[in-house]
């Protein structure tokens, strides 16, 4: 955006407020807002509109300083589903109108930083716009089934030692048991994702129970950390298209399966990961097996020696993951259930 400028005309001082491409006001000048349809914001992309709803739920909880008992209620708030409906671009973010709800809010403003990669770049301040990222030397390590009271803290120490970050897909019942460990995961600069309540096979339990498992786990993570997780990883990688639509969170799969759960052997874990990992890979491991956690230091050192940078899933996907889609690697995604 251009900065505020001043121009002398006919002896009078005229203050010019300049705007970006779509009339988003300069920060600090709250008097102006611009109405825009969700079709314009998303280029008529239903996945992007679902991402706006996801970010709006987070903001409702934050703005109302809600306790975890209110997480289920936020999924009942009427949010935009039609492309011809309008939001308003303001100095602070996108103002979303809400249907009558138990939070007693008529609207909520979602900050632009939470809409990066979710709405078109032209509607974002320049510092929040996504830019192309080279992923040929990026790898995301991910760990499932925790938190474990002993092994997860040990792994966090390893990540801190080598100054790398990872993404943890946690089981809700374990988060409830060890909330302090989930907080430590985030405190270390890592990401938390949802891995169901008790590791049920979504394909076997159906859409309604799948959604209930996801919301229950989101509630546990929110209670532990004060934030909803962005991603879901379905146990066994099983998810239907209907479940993907119902969840309204990006689905993260993997391109490298370490099979550490089968080996339970440190050296085999190392060999498996090193053999299959390429630039843009999402690596699947588990932080509930001692052999897996023991393998991580060597894996990190060898990947770094090959010139790879270890990043979170969000960094690998350039903050552009959308609900209803499942991501296998940096440039490998498809509709959930396919």
Short mmCIF file of N, CA and C in Angstrom, two decimals, residues 24-118:
data_model
loop_
_atom_site.label_atom_id
_atom_site.label_comp_id
_atom_site.label_asym_id
_atom_site.label_seq_id
_atom_site.Cartn_x
_atom_site.Cartn_y
_atom_site.Cartn_z
N UNK A 24 -8.88 -0.95 0.28
CA UNK A 24 -8.64 -1.24 1.68
C UNK A 24 -7.97 -0.03 2.30
N UNK A 25 -8.51 0.54 3.38
CA UNK A 25 -7.96 1.77 3.93
C UNK A 25 -6.57 1.58 4.50
N UNK A 26 -5.81 2.67 4.52
CA UNK A 26 -4.50 2.67 5.15
C UNK A 26 -4.68 2.46 6.65
N UNK A 27 -3.79 1.66 7.25
CA UNK A 27 -3.89 1.39 8.68
C UNK A 27 -3.93 2.70 9.45
N UNK A 28 -4.82 2.75 10.45
CA UNK A 28 -4.93 3.94 11.25
C UNK A 28 -6.10 4.82 10.85
N UNK A 29 -6.75 4.53 9.73
CA UNK A 29 -7.89 5.32 9.28
C UNK A 29 -9.09 4.40 9.17
N UNK A 30 -9.88 4.37 10.24
CA UNK A 30 -10.92 3.35 10.36
C UNK A 30 -12.27 3.76 9.79
N UNK A 31 -12.34 4.93 9.21
CA UNK A 31 -13.65 5.44 8.80
C UNK A 31 -14.19 4.78 7.54
N UNK A 32 -13.32 4.15 6.77
CA UNK A 32 -13.72 3.65 5.47
C UNK A 32 -13.73 2.13 5.45
N UNK A 33 -14.75 1.56 4.78
CA UNK A 33 -14.78 0.12 4.53
C UNK A 33 -15.38 -0.08 3.15
N UNK A 34 -15.11 -1.24 2.58
CA UNK A 34 -15.57 -1.52 1.22
C UNK A 34 -16.28 -2.87 1.20
N UNK A 35 -17.50 -2.88 0.70
CA UNK A 35 -18.24 -4.13 0.58
C UNK A 35 -17.76 -4.90 -0.64
N UNK A 36 -17.65 -6.22 -0.49
CA UNK A 36 -17.19 -7.07 -1.58
C UNK A 36 -17.83 -8.44 -1.42
N UNK A 37 -18.22 -9.05 -2.51
CA UNK A 37 -18.86 -10.36 -2.41
C UNK A 37 -17.83 -11.44 -2.10
N UNK A 38 -18.33 -12.53 -1.53
CA UNK A 38 -17.43 -13.65 -1.24
C UNK A 38 -16.97 -14.32 -2.53
N UNK A 39 -17.76 -14.18 -3.58
CA UNK A 39 -17.32 -14.66 -4.88
C UNK A 39 -16.10 -13.90 -5.37
N UNK A 40 -16.10 -12.59 -5.16
CA UNK A 40 -14.94 -11.79 -5.54
C UNK A 40 -13.74 -12.13 -4.67
N UNK A 41 -13.96 -12.25 -3.38
CA UNK A 41 -12.87 -12.53 -2.45
C UNK A 41 -12.19 -13.86 -2.74
N UNK A 42 -12.98 -14.84 -3.19
CA UNK A 42 -12.47 -16.21 -3.33
C UNK A 42 -12.33 -16.67 -4.77
N UNK A 43 -12.67 -15.79 -5.71
CA UNK A 43 -12.73 -16.18 -7.12
C UNK A 43 -13.70 -17.35 -7.30
N UNK A 44 -14.81 -17.28 -6.55
CA UNK A 44 -15.86 -18.30 -6.59
C UNK A 44 -15.36 -19.70 -6.24
N UNK A 45 -14.41 -19.74 -5.32
CA UNK A 45 -13.82 -21.00 -4.90
C UNK A 45 -14.43 -21.43 -3.56
N UNK A 46 -15.18 -22.52 -3.56
CA UNK A 46 -15.87 -22.97 -2.34
C UNK A 46 -14.90 -23.35 -1.24
N UNK A 47 -13.73 -23.84 -1.59
CA UNK A 47 -12.73 -24.20 -0.58
C UNK A 47 -12.22 -22.96 0.14
N UNK A 48 -12.04 -21.88 -0.61
CA UNK A 48 -11.61 -20.63 0.03
C UNK A 48 -12.69 -20.07 0.94
N UNK A 49 -13.93 -20.17 0.52
CA UNK A 49 -15.01 -19.69 1.37
C UNK A 49 -15.09 -20.51 2.66
N UNK A 50 -14.85 -21.81 2.56
CA UNK A 50 -14.81 -22.64 3.77
C UNK A 50 -13.66 -22.21 4.68
N UNK A 51 -12.55 -21.78 4.09
CA UNK A 51 -11.41 -21.29 4.87
C UNK A 51 -11.76 -20.01 5.61
N UNK A 52 -12.56 -19.14 4.98
CA UNK A 52 -13.02 -17.93 5.65
C UNK A 52 -13.89 -18.30 6.85
N UNK A 53 -14.76 -19.28 6.67
CA UNK A 53 -15.59 -19.72 7.80
C UNK A 53 -14.72 -20.28 8.92
N UNK A 54 -13.71 -21.05 8.57
CA UNK A 54 -12.81 -21.62 9.58
C UNK A 54 -12.14 -20.51 10.38
N UNK A 55 -11.63 -19.49 9.69
CA UNK A 55 -10.96 -18.38 10.36
C UNK A 55 -11.94 -17.57 11.20
N UNK A 56 -13.19 -17.48 10.74
CA UNK A 56 -14.21 -16.72 11.47
C UNK A 56 -14.55 -17.40 12.79
N UNK A 57 -14.65 -18.72 12.79
CA UNK A 57 -14.92 -19.44 14.04
C UNK A 57 -13.83 -19.17 15.07
N UNK A 58 -12.58 -19.20 14.61
CA UNK A 58 -11.48 -18.91 15.52
C UNK A 58 -11.61 -17.51 16.11
N UNK A 59 -11.97 -16.55 15.28
CA UNK A 59 -12.06 -15.17 15.72
C UNK A 59 -13.24 -14.96 16.67
N UNK A 60 -14.35 -15.66 16.44
CA UNK A 60 -15.49 -15.55 17.36
C UNK A 60 -15.08 -15.98 18.77
N UNK A 61 -14.40 -17.11 18.86
CA UNK A 61 -13.95 -17.59 20.17
C UNK A 61 -12.97 -16.62 20.82
N UNK A 62 -12.08 -16.09 20.00
CA UNK A 62 -11.07 -15.15 20.52
C UNK A 62 -11.71 -13.86 21.00
N UNK A 63 -12.61 -13.30 20.18
CA UNK A 63 -13.21 -12.02 20.51
C UNK A 63 -14.08 -12.11 21.76
N UNK A 64 -14.76 -13.22 21.93
CA UNK A 64 -15.65 -13.39 23.08
C UNK A 64 -14.93 -14.00 24.29
N UNK A 65 -13.64 -14.29 24.11
CA UNK A 65 -12.85 -14.89 25.19
C UNK A 65 -13.55 -16.12 25.75
N UNK A 66 -14.01 -16.94 24.83
CA UNK A 66 -14.83 -18.10 25.21
C UNK A 66 -14.01 -19.22 25.85
N UNK A 67 -14.63 -19.93 26.74
CA UNK A 67 -14.04 -21.14 27.31
C UNK A 67 -14.24 -22.30 26.34
N UNK A 68 -13.56 -23.38 26.60
CA UNK A 68 -13.62 -24.53 25.68
C UNK A 68 -15.03 -25.11 25.58
N UNK A 69 -15.85 -24.90 26.60
CA UNK A 69 -17.22 -25.41 26.56
C UNK A 69 -18.04 -24.78 25.45
N UNK A 70 -17.53 -23.68 24.87
CA UNK A 70 -18.25 -22.97 23.81
C UNK A 70 -17.79 -23.37 22.41
N UNK A 71 -16.84 -24.26 22.32
CA UNK A 71 -16.32 -24.66 21.01
C UNK A 71 -17.41 -25.31 20.17
N UNK A 72 -18.19 -26.20 20.74
CA UNK A 72 -19.26 -26.84 19.98
C UNK A 72 -20.25 -25.81 19.45
N UNK A 73 -20.51 -24.78 20.23
CA UNK A 73 -21.48 -23.76 19.84
C UNK A 73 -21.02 -22.96 18.64
N UNK A 74 -19.70 -22.78 18.50
CA UNK A 74 -19.20 -21.95 17.40
C UNK A 74 -19.45 -22.62 16.06
N UNK A 75 -19.57 -23.95 16.05
CA UNK A 75 -19.84 -24.66 14.80
C UNK A 75 -21.32 -24.59 14.41
N UNK A 76 -22.14 -24.00 15.27
CA UNK A 76 -23.57 -23.83 14.97
C UNK A 76 -23.89 -22.41 14.52
N UNK A 77 -22.90 -21.52 14.54
CA UNK A 77 -23.12 -20.14 14.11
C UNK A 77 -23.33 -20.10 12.60
N UNK A 78 -24.35 -19.40 12.15
CA UNK A 78 -24.61 -19.28 10.72
C UNK A 78 -23.60 -18.38 10.05
N UNK A 79 -22.81 -18.94 9.12
CA UNK A 79 -21.74 -18.22 8.44
C UNK A 79 -22.00 -18.22 6.94
N UNK A 80 -21.29 -17.39 6.16
CA UNK A 80 -21.56 -17.28 4.72
C UNK A 80 -21.28 -18.57 3.95
N UNK A 81 -22.27 -18.97 3.15
CA UNK A 81 -22.11 -20.12 2.27
C UNK A 81 -22.37 -19.76 0.82
N UNK A 82 -22.83 -18.55 0.57
CA UNK A 82 -23.21 -18.15 -0.78
C UNK A 82 -22.26 -17.08 -1.31
N UNK A 83 -21.86 -17.25 -2.55
CA UNK A 83 -20.87 -16.35 -3.15
C UNK A 83 -21.40 -14.93 -3.35
N UNK A 84 -22.72 -14.78 -3.43
CA UNK A 84 -23.25 -13.44 -3.67
C UNK A 84 -23.42 -12.63 -2.39
N UNK A 85 -23.22 -13.24 -1.24
CA UNK A 85 -23.24 -12.51 0.02
C UNK A 85 -22.01 -11.62 0.11
N UNK A 86 -22.10 -10.58 0.93
CA UNK A 86 -21.01 -9.61 0.99
C UNK A 86 -20.40 -9.51 2.39
N UNK A 87 -19.07 -9.34 2.39
CA UNK A 87 -18.36 -8.96 3.59
C UNK A 87 -17.84 -7.55 3.40
N UNK A 88 -17.19 -7.02 4.41
CA UNK A 88 -16.65 -5.67 4.30
C UNK A 88 -15.16 -5.67 4.63
N UNK A 89 -14.37 -5.08 3.74
CA UNK A 89 -12.95 -4.91 3.97
C UNK A 89 -12.74 -3.64 4.78
N UNK A 90 -12.10 -3.77 5.93
CA UNK A 90 -11.86 -2.63 6.81
C UNK A 90 -10.37 -2.50 7.06
N UNK A 91 -10.00 -1.52 7.85
CA UNK A 91 -8.58 -1.35 8.16
C UNK A 91 -8.01 -2.53 8.94
N UNK A 92 -8.87 -3.21 9.71
CA UNK A 92 -8.38 -4.27 10.58
C UNK A 92 -8.55 -5.67 10.00
N UNK A 93 -9.41 -5.80 8.98
CA UNK A 93 -9.62 -7.12 8.42
C UNK A 93 -10.95 -7.22 7.70
N UNK A 94 -11.40 -8.44 7.49
CA UNK A 94 -12.66 -8.71 6.81
C UNK A 94 -13.77 -8.81 7.84
N UNK A 95 -14.76 -7.93 7.72
CA UNK A 95 -15.90 -7.97 8.63
C UNK A 95 -16.95 -8.91 8.07
N UNK A 96 -17.24 -9.95 8.84
CA UNK A 96 -18.17 -11.00 8.43
C UNK A 96 -19.47 -10.86 9.22
N UNK A 97 -20.58 -10.75 8.52
CA UNK A 97 -21.88 -10.69 9.18
C UNK A 97 -22.30 -12.08 9.63
N UNK A 98 -22.91 -12.15 10.81
CA UNK A 98 -23.30 -13.43 11.39
C UNK A 98 -24.82 -13.49 11.53
N UNK A 99 -25.37 -14.68 11.36
CA UNK A 99 -26.77 -14.89 11.67
C UNK A 99 -26.94 -14.89 13.19
N UNK A 100 -28.17 -14.77 13.65
CA UNK A 100 -28.44 -14.75 15.09
C UNK A 100 -27.77 -15.95 15.75
N UNK A 101 -27.07 -15.71 16.86
CA UNK A 101 -26.27 -16.76 17.46
C UNK A 101 -26.19 -16.61 18.97
N UNK A 102 -25.75 -17.67 19.63
CA UNK A 102 -25.68 -17.67 21.09
C UNK A 102 -24.53 -16.83 21.63
N UNK A 103 -23.62 -16.40 20.75
CA UNK A 103 -22.52 -15.52 21.19
C UNK A 103 -22.96 -14.06 21.21
N UNK A 104 -24.15 -13.80 20.68
CA UNK A 104 -24.74 -12.46 20.66
C UNK A 104 -23.88 -11.47 19.89
N UNK A 105 -23.30 -11.94 18.77
CA UNK A 105 -22.50 -11.09 17.89
C UNK A 105 -23.23 -10.90 16.57
N UNK A 106 -23.26 -9.67 16.08
CA UNK A 106 -23.85 -9.41 14.77
C UNK A 106 -22.83 -9.57 13.66
N UNK A 107 -21.56 -9.32 13.99
CA UNK A 107 -20.48 -9.48 13.02
C UNK A 107 -19.18 -9.68 13.76
N UNK A 108 -18.18 -10.10 13.05
CA UNK A 108 -16.85 -10.26 13.61
C UNK A 108 -15.84 -9.90 12.53
N UNK A 109 -14.75 -9.28 12.91
CA UNK A 109 -13.72 -8.88 11.96
C UNK A 109 -12.54 -9.84 12.04
N UNK A 110 -12.29 -10.54 10.94
CA UNK A 110 -11.19 -11.50 10.87
C UNK A 110 -9.94 -10.77 10.40
N UNK A 111 -8.85 -10.76 11.18
CA UNK A 111 -7.64 -10.04 10.78
C UNK A 111 -7.08 -10.57 9.46
N UNK A 112 -6.47 -9.67 8.69
CA UNK A 112 -5.91 -10.08 7.39
C UNK A 112 -4.84 -11.14 7.54
N UNK A 113 -4.10 -11.12 8.65
CA UNK A 113 -3.04 -12.11 8.83
C UNK A 113 -3.60 -13.53 8.89
N UNK A 114 -4.86 -13.64 9.31
CA UNK A 114 -5.50 -14.96 9.39
C UNK A 114 -6.17 -15.36 8.09
N UNK A 115 -6.11 -14.48 7.09
CA UNK A 115 -6.72 -14.75 5.80
C UNK A 115 -5.68 -14.93 4.70
N UNK A 116 -4.42 -14.92 5.09
CA UNK A 116 -3.35 -15.14 4.11
C UNK A 116 -3.53 -16.50 3.45
N UNK A 117 -3.54 -16.51 2.12
CA UNK A 117 -3.71 -17.75 1.39
C UNK A 117 -5.15 -18.23 1.30
N UNK A 118 -6.06 -17.52 1.98
CA UNK A 118 -7.46 -17.93 1.99
C UNK A 118 -8.31 -17.07 1.06
#
